[in-house]
mmCIF file of C-alpha atoms and ligand atoms in Angstrom:
data_model
loop_
_atom_site.group_PDB
_atom_site.id
_atom_site.type_symbol
_atom_site.label_atom_id
_atom_site.label_comp_id
_atom_site.label_asym_id
_atom_site.label_seq_id
_atom_site.Cartn_x
_atom_site.Cartn_y
_atom_site.Cartn_z
ATOM 1 C CA UNK A 18 52.183 -55.929 -83.347
ATOM 2 C CA UNK A 19 52.832 -56.626 -79.657
ATOM 3 C CA UNK A 20 50.988 -59.228 -77.510
ATOM 4 C CA UNK A 21 48.611 -56.704 -75.915
ATOM 5 C CA UNK A 22 47.396 -55.438 -79.287
ATOM 6 C CA UNK A 23 46.905 -59.015 -80.514
ATOM 7 C CA UNK A 24 44.789 -59.861 -77.455
ATOM 8 C CA UNK A 25 42.633 -56.727 -77.903
ATOM 9 C CA UNK A 26 42.012 -57.639 -81.531
ATOM 10 C CA UNK A 27 41.069 -61.228 -80.671
ATOM 11 C CA UNK A 28 38.525 -60.230 -77.947
ATOM 12 C CA UNK A 29 37.053 -57.230 -79.767
ATOM 13 C CA UNK A 30 33.239 -57.292 -79.679
ATOM 14 C CA UNK A 31 32.823 -60.273 -77.296
ATOM 15 C CA UNK A 32 31.453 -58.016 -74.501
ATOM 16 C CA UNK A 33 28.910 -56.553 -76.904
ATOM 17 C CA UNK A 34 27.799 -60.018 -78.015
ATOM 18 C CA UNK A 35 27.459 -61.206 -74.415
ATOM 19 C CA UNK A 36 25.257 -58.212 -73.578
ATOM 20 C CA UNK A 37 23.071 -58.781 -76.635
ATOM 21 C CA UNK A 38 22.731 -62.461 -75.666
ATOM 22 C CA UNK A 39 21.391 -61.531 -72.218
ATOM 23 C CA UNK A 40 18.961 -59.055 -73.776
ATOM 24 C CA UNK A 41 17.665 -61.688 -76.202
ATOM 25 C CA UNK A 42 17.254 -64.258 -73.416
ATOM 26 C CA UNK A 43 15.071 -61.865 -71.405
ATOM 27 C CA UNK A 44 13.066 -60.899 -74.498
ATOM 28 C CA UNK A 45 11.919 -64.482 -75.081
ATOM 29 C CA UNK A 46 11.485 -65.600 -71.417
ATOM 30 C CA UNK A 47 8.264 -65.188 -69.400
ATOM 31 C CA UNK A 48 8.039 -62.374 -66.863
ATOM 32 C CA UNK A 49 7.283 -63.715 -63.364
ATOM 33 C CA UNK A 50 4.913 -61.221 -61.771
ATOM 34 C CA UNK A 51 3.282 -62.025 -58.450
ATOM 35 C CA UNK A 52 -0.289 -60.694 -58.551
ATOM 36 C CA UNK A 53 -0.248 -59.133 -55.060
ATOM 37 C CA UNK A 54 -2.568 -58.992 -53.087
ATOM 38 C CA UNK A 55 -4.294 -61.961 -54.724
ATOM 39 C CA UNK A 56 -1.034 -63.897 -54.552
ATOM 40 C CA UNK A 57 1.532 -63.577 -51.795
ATOM 41 C CA UNK A 58 4.976 -64.978 -52.350
ATOM 42 C CA UNK A 59 6.827 -66.730 -49.520
ATOM 43 C CA UNK A 60 9.383 -64.402 -48.013
ATOM 44 C CA UNK A 61 12.826 -65.473 -46.821
ATOM 45 C CA UNK A 62 13.254 -66.030 -43.089
ATOM 46 C CA UNK A 63 15.396 -62.934 -42.649
ATOM 47 C CA UNK A 64 12.980 -60.500 -44.315
ATOM 48 C CA UNK A 65 12.718 -57.229 -42.399
ATOM 49 C CA UNK A 66 8.971 -56.689 -42.298
ATOM 50 C CA UNK A 67 8.237 -55.568 -38.768
ATOM 51 C CA UNK A 68 9.791 -55.927 -35.313
ATOM 52 C CA UNK A 69 8.034 -58.308 -32.917
ATOM 53 C CA UNK A 70 8.406 -58.323 -29.133
ATOM 54 C CA UNK A 71 8.589 -61.397 -26.902
ATOM 55 C CA UNK A 72 7.353 -59.611 -23.819
ATOM 56 C CA UNK A 73 8.305 -62.258 -21.258
ATOM 57 C CA UNK A 74 11.967 -61.972 -22.291
ATOM 58 C CA UNK A 75 12.154 -58.182 -21.924
ATOM 59 C CA UNK A 76 13.854 -57.057 -18.733
ATOM 60 C CA UNK A 77 13.452 -53.314 -19.409
ATOM 61 C CA UNK A 78 17.213 -52.894 -19.671
ATOM 62 C CA UNK A 79 16.562 -49.991 -22.120
ATOM 63 C CA UNK A 80 19.500 -50.991 -24.329
ATOM 64 C CA UNK A 81 17.381 -51.028 -27.501
ATOM 65 C CA UNK A 82 15.855 -47.612 -26.768
ATOM 66 C CA UNK A 83 19.290 -46.101 -26.070
ATOM 67 C CA UNK A 84 20.890 -47.557 -29.213
ATOM 68 C CA UNK A 85 18.003 -46.736 -31.593
ATOM 69 C CA UNK A 86 19.332 -43.976 -33.881
ATOM 70 C CA UNK A 87 15.805 -42.625 -34.447
ATOM 71 C CA UNK A 88 14.703 -42.667 -30.797
ATOM 72 C CA UNK A 89 11.475 -44.332 -31.835
ATOM 73 C CA UNK A 90 11.244 -46.974 -29.079
ATOM 74 C CA UNK A 91 9.200 -45.980 -26.021
ATOM 75 C CA UNK A 92 9.536 -48.051 -22.850
ATOM 76 C CA UNK A 93 7.766 -47.426 -19.544
ATOM 77 C CA UNK A 94 7.575 -49.595 -16.468
ATOM 78 C CA UNK A 95 7.789 -49.768 -12.713
ATOM 79 C CA UNK A 96 9.421 -51.862 -10.017
ATOM 80 C CA UNK A 97 7.560 -54.342 -7.856
ATOM 81 C CA UNK A 98 8.773 -56.045 -4.721
ATOM 82 C CA UNK A 99 8.256 -59.716 -4.005
ATOM 83 C CA UNK A 100 7.906 -60.707 -0.377
ATOM 84 C CA UNK A 101 10.825 -62.646 1.158
ATOM 85 C CA UNK A 102 10.346 -66.381 0.707
ATOM 86 C CA UNK A 103 11.223 -67.216 4.306
ATOM 87 C CA UNK A 104 12.748 -66.004 7.519
ATOM 88 C CA UNK A 105 16.161 -64.456 6.951
ATOM 89 C CA UNK A 106 15.535 -64.077 3.187
ATOM 90 C CA UNK A 107 15.490 -60.688 1.518
ATOM 91 C CA UNK A 108 12.678 -59.112 -0.474
ATOM 92 C CA UNK A 109 13.464 -58.866 -4.172
ATOM 93 C CA UNK A 110 12.527 -56.176 -6.674
ATOM 94 C CA UNK A 111 11.765 -56.820 -10.331
ATOM 95 C CA UNK A 112 10.801 -54.669 -13.299
ATOM 96 C CA UNK A 113 7.286 -54.743 -14.694
ATOM 97 C CA UNK A 114 6.846 -53.586 -18.286
ATOM 98 C CA UNK A 115 3.923 -51.181 -18.649
ATOM 99 C CA UNK A 116 4.544 -49.901 -22.137
ATOM 100 C CA UNK A 117 6.743 -50.940 -25.056
ATOM 101 C CA UNK A 118 5.941 -49.162 -28.312
ATOM 102 C CA UNK A 119 7.726 -48.589 -31.619
ATOM 103 C CA UNK A 120 6.870 -45.683 -33.899
ATOM 104 C CA UNK A 121 7.119 -47.195 -37.370
ATOM 105 C CA UNK A 122 6.687 -43.778 -38.939
ATOM 106 C CA UNK A 123 10.215 -43.011 -37.675
ATOM 107 C CA UNK A 124 11.807 -46.480 -37.721
ATOM 108 C CA UNK A 125 14.283 -46.967 -40.556
ATOM 109 C CA UNK A 126 14.475 -50.767 -40.156
ATOM 110 C CA UNK A 127 18.186 -50.715 -39.415
ATOM 111 C CA UNK A 128 17.809 -53.693 -37.039
ATOM 112 C CA UNK A 129 20.125 -52.288 -34.368
ATOM 113 C CA UNK A 130 17.524 -52.871 -31.639
ATOM 114 C CA UNK A 131 17.177 -56.544 -32.627
ATOM 115 C CA UNK A 132 20.946 -56.966 -32.668
ATOM 116 C CA UNK A 133 21.661 -55.332 -29.322
ATOM 117 C CA UNK A 134 18.884 -56.910 -27.245
ATOM 118 C CA UNK A 135 20.789 -59.192 -24.857
ATOM 119 C CA UNK A 136 17.703 -61.187 -23.847
ATOM 120 C CA UNK A 137 16.304 -62.247 -27.263
ATOM 121 C CA UNK A 138 13.170 -60.174 -26.822
ATOM 122 C CA UNK A 139 13.082 -58.589 -30.292
ATOM 123 C CA UNK A 140 12.737 -60.474 -33.577
ATOM 124 C CA UNK A 141 12.185 -59.671 -37.226
ATOM 125 C CA UNK A 142 8.839 -60.796 -38.592
ATOM 126 C CA UNK A 143 8.298 -60.900 -42.374
ATOM 127 C CA UNK A 144 4.793 -59.372 -41.934
ATOM 128 C CA UNK A 145 4.621 -56.108 -43.855
ATOM 129 C CA UNK A 146 0.886 -55.472 -44.155
ATOM 130 C CA UNK A 147 0.432 -52.859 -41.460
ATOM 131 C CA UNK A 148 0.073 -49.697 -43.510
ATOM 132 C CA UNK A 149 -2.206 -47.004 -42.054
ATOM 133 C CA UNK A 150 -3.931 -44.032 -43.608
ATOM 134 C CA UNK A 151 -2.909 -41.839 -40.678
ATOM 135 C CA UNK A 152 0.768 -41.504 -39.763
ATOM 136 C CA UNK A 153 -0.068 -41.187 -36.056
ATOM 137 C CA UNK A 154 -1.510 -44.720 -36.130
ATOM 138 C CA UNK A 155 1.906 -46.195 -36.948
ATOM 139 C CA UNK A 156 2.995 -46.275 -33.298
ATOM 140 C CA UNK A 157 2.308 -49.848 -32.239
ATOM 141 C CA UNK A 158 2.081 -50.941 -28.604
ATOM 142 C CA UNK A 159 3.377 -54.114 -26.976
ATOM 143 C CA UNK A 160 0.123 -56.033 -27.473
ATOM 144 C CA UNK A 161 0.415 -55.603 -31.244
ATOM 145 C CA UNK A 162 4.180 -56.266 -31.203
ATOM 146 C CA UNK A 163 3.500 -59.498 -29.263
ATOM 147 C CA UNK A 164 0.940 -60.602 -31.883
ATOM 148 C CA UNK A 165 3.636 -60.343 -34.543
ATOM 149 C CA UNK A 166 5.701 -62.940 -32.634
ATOM 150 C CA UNK A 167 3.376 -65.582 -34.112
ATOM 151 C CA UNK A 168 4.559 -64.647 -37.596
ATOM 152 C CA UNK A 169 8.292 -64.845 -36.839
ATOM 153 C CA UNK A 170 9.809 -67.606 -38.973
ATOM 154 C CA UNK A 171 12.172 -70.226 -37.537
ATOM 155 C CA UNK A 172 15.854 -69.592 -38.243
ATOM 156 C CA UNK A 173 17.033 -70.861 -41.640
ATOM 157 C CA UNK A 174 18.969 -74.139 -41.631
ATOM 158 C CA UNK A 175 22.713 -73.912 -41.281
ATOM 159 C CA UNK A 176 24.861 -74.135 -44.401
ATOM 160 C CA UNK A 177 26.262 -77.536 -45.271
ATOM 161 C CA UNK A 178 29.213 -78.303 -43.038
ATOM 162 C CA UNK A 179 28.555 -75.383 -40.668
ATOM 163 C CA UNK A 180 28.770 -76.065 -36.942
ATOM 164 C CA UNK A 181 25.685 -75.315 -34.850
ATOM 165 C CA UNK A 182 25.908 -73.649 -31.448
ATOM 166 C CA UNK A 183 27.299 -75.913 -28.776
ATOM 167 C CA UNK A 184 24.596 -77.208 -26.465
ATOM 168 C CA UNK A 185 25.638 -77.192 -22.833
ATOM 169 C CA UNK A 186 23.448 -79.898 -21.343
ATOM 170 C CA UNK A 187 23.804 -80.594 -17.644
ATOM 171 C CA UNK A 188 25.636 -83.839 -16.901
ATOM 172 C CA UNK A 189 23.130 -86.686 -16.462
ATOM 173 C CA UNK A 190 22.686 -87.522 -12.798
ATOM 174 C CA UNK A 191 22.083 -91.148 -11.873
ATOM 175 C CA UNK A 192 18.766 -91.525 -10.034
ATOM 176 C CA UNK A 193 19.218 -94.037 -7.230
ATOM 177 C CA UNK A 194 16.450 -96.639 -6.820
ATOM 178 C CA UNK A 195 14.480 -96.335 -3.557
ATOM 179 C CA UNK A 196 15.773 -98.609 -0.736
ATOM 180 C CA UNK A 197 14.020 -101.984 -0.467
ATOM 181 C CA UNK A 198 11.359 -102.133 2.271
ATOM 182 C CA UNK A 199 12.631 -103.865 5.466
ATOM 183 C CA UNK A 200 10.109 -106.550 6.652
ATOM 184 C CA UNK A 201 8.858 -106.007 10.207
ATOM 185 C CA UNK A 202 10.388 -108.386 12.842
ATOM 186 C CA UNK A 203 8.296 -111.451 13.707
ATOM 187 C CA UNK A 204 6.473 -110.976 17.039
ATOM 188 C CA UNK A 205 7.937 -113.044 19.891
ATOM 189 C CA UNK A 206 5.442 -115.213 21.781
ATOM 190 C CA UNK A 207 6.552 -113.738 25.112
ATOM 191 C CA UNK A 208 6.383 -110.253 23.891
ATOM 192 C CA UNK A 209 5.110 -107.596 26.221
ATOM 193 C CA UNK A 210 1.818 -105.936 25.266
ATOM 194 C CA UNK A 211 2.446 -103.290 22.615
ATOM 195 C CA UNK A 212 2.999 -99.800 23.859
ATOM 196 C CA UNK A 213 0.587 -97.155 22.603
ATOM 197 C CA UNK A 214 1.742 -95.971 19.198
ATOM 198 C CA UNK A 215 3.500 -92.641 19.231
ATOM 199 C CA UNK A 216 2.028 -90.018 16.960
ATOM 200 C CA UNK A 217 4.194 -89.989 13.827
ATOM 201 C CA UNK A 218 5.181 -86.543 12.534
ATOM 202 C CA UNK A 219 3.197 -85.533 9.469
ATOM 203 C CA UNK A 220 4.991 -86.365 6.225
ATOM 204 C CA UNK A 221 5.853 -83.326 4.098
ATOM 205 C CA UNK A 222 3.436 -82.709 1.253
ATOM 206 C CA UNK A 223 4.812 -84.061 -2.015
ATOM 207 C CA UNK A 224 6.134 -81.406 -4.330
ATOM 208 C CA UNK A 225 4.098 -80.976 -7.516
ATOM 209 C CA UNK A 226 7.253 -80.567 -9.694
ATOM 210 C CA UNK A 227 10.213 -82.823 -10.415
ATOM 211 C CA UNK A 228 13.649 -82.720 -8.820
ATOM 212 C CA UNK A 229 16.640 -81.092 -10.537
ATOM 213 C CA UNK A 230 17.981 -84.461 -11.673
ATOM 214 C CA UNK A 231 14.633 -85.536 -13.131
ATOM 215 C CA UNK A 232 14.175 -82.161 -14.871
ATOM 216 C CA UNK A 233 17.667 -82.543 -16.387
ATOM 217 C CA UNK A 234 16.659 -85.993 -17.653
ATOM 218 C CA UNK A 235 13.512 -84.471 -19.217
ATOM 219 C CA UNK A 236 15.637 -81.782 -20.891
ATOM 220 C CA UNK A 237 18.028 -84.359 -22.354
ATOM 221 C CA UNK A 238 15.149 -86.555 -23.537
ATOM 222 C CA UNK A 239 13.239 -83.715 -25.224
ATOM 223 C CA UNK A 240 16.424 -82.427 -26.904
ATOM 224 C CA UNK A 241 17.205 -85.869 -28.289
ATOM 225 C CA UNK A 242 13.598 -86.323 -29.487
ATOM 226 C CA UNK A 243 13.646 -82.941 -31.233
ATOM 227 C CA UNK A 244 16.986 -83.680 -32.900
ATOM 228 C CA UNK A 245 15.666 -87.080 -34.016
ATOM 229 C CA UNK A 246 12.685 -85.266 -35.581
ATOM 230 C CA UNK A 247 15.149 -83.106 -37.503
ATOM 231 C CA UNK A 248 14.483 -79.845 -35.626
ATOM 232 C CA UNK A 249 17.012 -77.053 -35.776
ATOM 233 C CA UNK A 250 19.469 -77.389 -32.819
ATOM 234 C CA UNK A 251 18.478 -73.933 -31.548
ATOM 235 C CA UNK A 252 14.781 -74.821 -31.658
ATOM 236 C CA UNK A 253 15.486 -78.194 -30.039
ATOM 237 C CA UNK A 254 17.465 -76.551 -27.256
ATOM 238 C CA UNK A 255 14.704 -74.014 -26.602
ATOM 239 C CA UNK A 256 12.009 -76.688 -26.460
ATOM 240 C CA UNK A 257 14.141 -78.892 -24.203
ATOM 241 C CA UNK A 258 14.788 -76.000 -21.822
ATOM 242 C CA UNK A 259 11.096 -75.079 -21.721
ATOM 243 C CA UNK A 260 10.125 -78.708 -21.072
ATOM 244 C CA UNK A 261 12.606 -78.914 -18.167
ATOM 245 C CA UNK A 262 11.252 -75.699 -16.656
ATOM 246 C CA UNK A 263 7.687 -76.967 -16.951
ATOM 247 C CA UNK A 264 8.719 -80.261 -15.387
ATOM 248 C CA UNK A 265 10.272 -78.474 -12.411
ATOM 249 C CA UNK A 266 7.158 -76.378 -11.925
ATOM 250 C CA UNK A 267 4.898 -79.381 -12.373
ATOM 251 C CA UNK A 268 2.986 -77.907 -15.295
ATOM 252 C CA UNK A 269 2.098 -79.813 -18.444
ATOM 253 C CA UNK A 270 3.165 -78.873 -21.920
ATOM 254 C CA UNK A 271 4.209 -80.327 -25.267
ATOM 255 C CA UNK A 272 7.202 -82.587 -24.840
ATOM 256 C CA UNK A 273 7.214 -82.126 -21.051
HETATM 257 S S1 SF4 B 22 15.093 -50.916 -36.488
HETATM 258 FE FE1 SF4 B 22 16.539 -49.222 -36.067
HETATM 259 S S2 SF4 B 22 15.284 -47.372 -36.227
HETATM 260 FE FE2 SF4 B 22 13.845 -49.101 -36.067
HETATM 261 S S3 SF4 B 22 13.371 -49.267 -33.874
HETATM 262 FE FE3 SF4 B 22 15.111 -50.636 -34.259
HETATM 263 S S4 SF4 B 22 16.948 -49.410 -33.857
HETATM 264 FE FE4 SF4 B 22 15.223 -47.988 -34.077
HETATM 265 S S1 SF4 B 23 17.128 -54.451 -25.200
HETATM 266 FE FE1 SF4 B 23 15.719 -56.209 -25.134
HETATM 267 S S2 SF4 B 23 15.459 -56.645 -22.932
HETATM 268 FE FE2 SF4 B 23 16.338 -54.568 -23.099
HETATM 269 S S3 SF4 B 23 14.539 -53.203 -23.072
HETATM 270 FE FE3 SF4 B 23 15.017 -53.623 -25.246
HETATM 271 S S4 SF4 B 23 13.712 -55.396 -25.763
HETATM 272 FE FE4 SF4 B 23 13.756 -55.267 -23.533
#
């Protein structure tokens, strides 16, 4: 009897026993059935429930609509001109989104639109409870797609040892202290009578926002605070960037 025959004889029936073992284990274990809709189980962050739109990020580049294999994304908009900001400046044109709709009766949830959007305007939400009795009601407009943004889950944490995206923070700029006030010269006893004061030019109105250097300091501070709280680096970077923008515009917000 050669070696191969000996091995076959020694392992004969082990596969059958393994299979029977698995069957027995399932026969005696409890079935875990989620009693939907009374119970709703937590879905993983990458569940493909529905596509949500972050409208302010959409530039109407039409990439998603062109790449969609089902042609079920409808985008309409128009251009608006902004007046030149000063003499010698040019007027600028920008796109205004009038309509962004997805027909979920046609969508096959391939995710191509989410992948190709270069401006992070489309996200997967795990929400799946949007069934309709009428198929024509499955075309959802941008207002509804924007509502689903509130259900988008934060990205899952990185695997152990994985490197997060590199954060390119602007180099901190040293803010110089204001120059010390120079005391006025002591009046001389033989001084001539003071000349009438010249009308000083009006000081420019203070800007409501912060300077670039101060906004960069706000961005660094908020990023470090978020990282100290244990936020995901991508979330921390987004919050730091938003805080810096708010600081430059002079508007209030969390962390800014
Ligand atoms: S998921 Fe696929 S089919 Fe659905 S809208 Fe996006 S690209 Fe089109
Ligand atoms: S690819 Fe993104 S930015 Fe371009 S139209 Fe689609 S959603 Fe808007």
